[in-house]
Coordinates of C-alpha atoms in Angstrom, one line a residue:
M1 CA 0.0 0.0 0.0
K2 CA 1.4 3.4 -1.0
K3 CA 2.2 6.1 1.5
R4 CA -0.8 8.3 0.4
Q5 CA -3.1 5.4 0.8
W6 CA -1.8 4.7 4.3
H7 CA -2.3 8.3 5.2
T8 CA -5.9 8.3 3.8
L9 CA -6.7 5.1 5.8
F10 CA -5.3 6.6 9.0
A11 CA -7.1 9.9 8.5
K12 CA -10.5 8.3 7.8
T13 CA -10.2 5.9 10.7
H14 CA -9.1 8.6 13.1
K15 CA -11.9 10.9 12.0
W16 CA -14.8 8.5 12.3
I17 CA -13.6 6.9 15.6
G18 CA -13.0 10.4 17.0
L19 CA -16.5 11.4 16.0
I20 CA -18.0 8.5 17.8
L21 CA -15.7 8.5 20.9
G22 CA -15.1 12.2 21.3
V23 CA -17.7 12.7 24.1
Q24 CA -16.7 9.6 26.0
L25 CA -13.0 10.5 25.8
V26 CA -13.9 13.9 27.4
F27 CA -15.9 12.0 30.1
W28 CA -12.9 9.7 30.8
T29 CA -10.5 12.7 31.1
V30 CA -12.8 14.8 33.3
G31 CA -13.7 11.7 35.4
G32 CA -10.0 10.9 35.9
L33 CA -9.4 14.5 37.0
V34 CA -12.3 14.4 39.5
M35 CA -11.1 11.0 40.9
T36 CA -7.5 12.2 41.3
W37 CA -8.5 15.7 42.6
I38 CA -10.8 14.6 45.5
P39 CA -9.2 12.4 48.1
I40 CA -11.1 9.1 48.4
D41 CA -11.3 9.4 52.2
T42 CA -13.2 12.7 51.7
V43 CA -15.5 10.9 49.2
R44 CA -16.2 8.2 51.8
G45 CA -16.9 10.7 54.5
Q46 CA -14.0 9.6 56.8
H47 CA -13.4 13.2 57.8
K48 CA -16.8 13.3 59.4
V49 CA -16.6 10.1 61.4
A50 CA -16.5 10.7 65.2
P51 CA -13.8 9.0 67.3
Q52 CA -15.1 5.7 68.6
T53 CA -14.5 4.5 72.1
E54 CA -13.0 1.0 72.0
F55 CA -15.0 -1.4 74.1
I56 CA -12.8 -3.9 76.0
F57 CA -14.2 -7.3 76.3
S58 CA -13.2 -9.3 79.4
N59 CA -13.6 -12.9 80.4
K60 CA -14.8 -11.6 83.8
Q61 CA -17.9 -10.2 82.2
N62 CA -21.0 -12.3 82.7
F63 CA -21.6 -13.3 79.0
I64 CA -24.1 -15.9 77.9
S65 CA -22.6 -19.2 76.9
I66 CA -22.4 -20.1 73.3
S67 CA -24.6 -23.1 73.7
A68 CA -27.3 -21.1 75.5
L69 CA -27.0 -18.4 72.8
L70 CA -27.5 -20.8 70.0
K71 CA -30.4 -22.4 71.8
K72 CA -32.1 -19.0 71.9
A73 CA -31.3 -18.4 68.3
G74 CA -32.8 -21.7 67.3
N75 CA -30.1 -22.8 64.9
S76 CA -26.4 -23.4 64.6
A77 CA -24.2 -20.5 63.5
K78 CA -21.3 -20.2 61.0
Q79 CA -20.2 -16.8 62.4
I80 CA -20.3 -15.5 66.0
E81 CA -18.7 -12.1 66.6
F82 CA -18.6 -9.9 69.7
R83 CA -19.3 -6.3 69.0
N84 CA -19.8 -2.9 70.6
F85 CA -23.3 -1.5 70.1
L86 CA -23.7 2.0 71.5
G87 CA -21.3 1.2 74.4
N88 CA -22.9 -2.2 75.2
P89 CA -21.5 -5.7 74.4
V90 CA -23.5 -7.5 71.8
I91 CA -23.1 -10.7 69.7
Y92 CA -23.6 -10.8 66.0
L93 CA -24.7 -14.1 64.6
E94 CA -24.9 -15.4 61.1
L95 CA -26.9 -18.6 61.3
N96 CA -26.7 -21.6 59.0
N97 CA -30.2 -20.9 57.7
G98 CA -29.1 -17.5 56.4
Q99 CA -30.6 -15.4 59.1
R100 CA -28.5 -12.6 60.7
Q101 CA -29.1 -11.6 64.3
L102 CA -27.9 -9.1 66.9
R103 CA -28.3 -10.3 70.5
D104 CA -27.4 -9.0 73.9
A105 CA -24.1 -10.5 75.0
Q106 CA -25.2 -11.1 78.6
T107 CA -28.9 -12.1 78.2
G108 CA -28.9 -13.4 74.7
N109 CA -32.1 -11.4 74.0
L110 CA -32.7 -10.4 70.4
I111 CA -31.9 -6.8 69.6
S112 CA -32.3 -6.7 65.8
P113 CA -34.0 -5.5 63.8
I114 CA -33.4 -2.1 65.4
G115 CA -36.0 0.6 65.1
A116 CA -35.7 4.3 64.1
D117 CA -34.7 5.5 67.5
L118 CA -31.7 3.2 67.8
A119 CA -30.7 3.8 64.2
Q120 CA -30.7 7.5 64.9
Q121 CA -28.5 7.0 68.0
V122 CA -26.1 4.9 65.9
A123 CA -25.9 7.7 63.3
L124 CA -25.4 10.4 65.8
A125 CA -22.6 8.4 67.5
D126 CA -20.9 8.1 64.1
F127 CA -21.3 11.7 62.9
A128 CA -18.6 14.1 64.0
L129 CA -20.1 17.4 62.8
N130 CA -22.4 19.5 64.8
A131 CA -25.6 19.1 62.7
K132 CA -29.2 18.2 63.4
I133 CA -31.1 15.3 62.0
K134 CA -33.6 16.2 59.3
R135 CA -35.3 12.8 58.9
V136 CA -35.0 9.1 59.6
V137 CA -36.5 6.9 56.9
E138 CA -36.5 3.1 56.3
I139 CA -35.4 2.4 52.7
S140 CA -36.7 -0.8 51.1
E141 CA -35.7 -0.2 47.5
K142 CA -32.3 0.3 45.9
S143 CA -31.4 3.8 44.8
V144 CA -28.5 5.7 43.4
D145 CA -27.5 6.7 46.9
Y146 CA -27.4 3.2 48.4
R147 CA -27.1 -0.1 46.7
G148 CA -26.4 -2.4 49.6
P149 CA -28.5 -5.0 51.5
L150 CA -32.1 -3.9 52.2
P151 CA -34.0 -2.7 54.2
V152 CA -31.8 0.0 55.7
W153 CA -32.3 3.1 57.8
Q154 CA -31.4 6.4 56.2
V155 CA -30.5 9.1 58.6
T156 CA -30.2 12.5 56.9
F157 CA -28.4 15.5 58.4
D158 CA -28.9 19.3 57.8
D159 CA -25.2 20.0 57.2
K160 CA -24.0 21.8 54.0
E161 CA -23.0 18.5 52.3
N162 CA -26.5 17.1 52.8
S163 CA -24.9 14.0 54.5
A164 CA -26.8 10.8 54.9
I165 CA -25.8 7.8 57.1
Y166 CA -27.2 4.4 56.4
V167 CA -27.6 2.0 59.3
S168 CA -28.3 -1.7 59.0
P169 CA -31.4 -2.7 61.1
V170 CA -30.0 -6.2 61.3
E171 CA -26.4 -5.5 62.3
G172 CA -27.0 -2.2 64.0
K173 CA -24.0 -0.5 62.4
V174 CA -23.2 2.1 59.8
V175 CA -23.0 0.5 56.4
A176 CA -22.7 3.6 54.2
R177 CA -22.0 7.3 54.3
R178 CA -23.2 9.6 51.6
S179 CA -22.8 13.3 50.9
S180 CA -23.0 15.8 48.0
I181 CA -19.3 15.2 47.5
W182 CA -19.9 11.4 47.2
R183 CA -22.8 12.0 44.8
F184 CA -20.7 14.3 42.6
Y185 CA -17.8 11.8 42.5
D186 CA -20.2 8.9 41.9
F187 CA -21.7 10.6 38.8
F188 CA -18.3 10.9 37.2
W189 CA -17.4 7.4 38.3
M190 CA -20.5 6.2 36.4
L191 CA -19.5 8.1 33.3
H192 CA -15.9 6.8 33.6
I193 CA -16.8 3.0 33.9
M194 CA -19.9 3.3 31.6
D195 CA -22.1 1.3 34.0
Y196 CA -25.2 3.5 34.0
N197 CA -27.3 1.2 36.2
E198 CA -25.5 -0.4 39.1
R199 CA -22.3 1.8 38.8
H200 CA -19.9 -0.9 39.9
D201 CA -19.1 -3.1 36.9
T202 CA -15.8 -2.0 35.6
N203 CA -15.6 -5.0 33.2
N204 CA -18.9 -4.5 31.2
W205 CA -18.8 -5.0 27.5
L206 CA -19.6 -1.3 26.7
V207 CA -16.5 0.0 28.4
I208 CA -14.4 -2.9 26.9
I209 CA -15.5 -2.2 23.3
T210 CA -15.2 1.5 23.8
S211 CA -11.6 1.1 25.2
L212 CA -10.7 -1.0 22.2
F213 CA -11.9 1.7 19.8
A214 CA -10.0 4.2 21.9
V215 CA -6.8 2.2 21.4
L216 CA -7.5 2.2 17.6
F217 CA -8.1 5.9 17.8
S218 CA -4.7 6.4 19.4
I219 CA -2.9 4.2 16.9
S220 CA -4.4 6.0 14.0
G221 CA -3.5 9.3 15.5
I222 CA 0.1 8.2 15.9
G223 CA 0.0 7.1 12.3
L224 CA -1.2 10.6 11.2
L225 CA 1.5 12.2 13.3
F226 CA 4.1 10.1 11.7
F227 CA 3.0 11.2 8.2
R228 CA 2.9 14.8 9.3
F229 CA 6.4 14.7 10.6
Y230 CA 7.6 12.8 7.6
R231 CA 6.4 15.4 5.2
R232 CA 7.2 18.6 7.1
D233 CA 9.8 18.1 9.8
F234 CA 12.1 15.3 9.0
N235 CA 13.3 16.9 5.7
F236 CA 13.7 20.2 7.4
L237 CA 15.8 18.6 10.1
L238 CA 18.0 17.1 7.4
G239 CA 18.6 20.5 5.9
E240 CA 16.2 20.3 3.0
K241 CA 13.8 23.1 2.2
K242 CA 10.5 22.9 4.1
R243 CA 7.5 22.5 2.0
I244 CA 4.5 24.8 2.6

């Protein structure tokens, strides 16, 4: 294939792929800028997490025996974990039948699912800023803001970032923190990975195919650059007269 034919092929390929991919390339660039500009701890709301007092578990405490606990639970467990719940010792159970429970570590009484009042207390204990609670709502459907296990308590604050803390009614702990910063970041993350529904699949076919075309776009651009240098710059560097 002659030089002019190669140039024409590269030019047409670059032009049409650029027309198709131009907007997405801008999204990738802007999304990359956003993701590198905003620290990930800020996105996750770590700067608004209040210091937590570590609860020290002791063998001297009068905890319920495991056998008595499982008898109350009515099933064997594949996970048993001691936790701190609002300053009190509790036991988290994941039973073999799939149920998850939170029980008092001393009496074995069932605590979960927790209600709105306890969810509000958990959120207040987690939130470091001086802000009031606007509302406490139980969410039973997935949304852009929260895509984890349901149902979940949403506790919204009146701070300038419109913060929301999500509390699991089963585990009695914070499972997600959201804010206007997180929502801004998540929007560009969606555009970056091209998963417009769940916003977590970085290996979807749309982004893979688009990336392949972007590689072809880059190669064709390098080819055009080579032909441009070949005609105008290389001869000039060798001392020949530059063509205009």
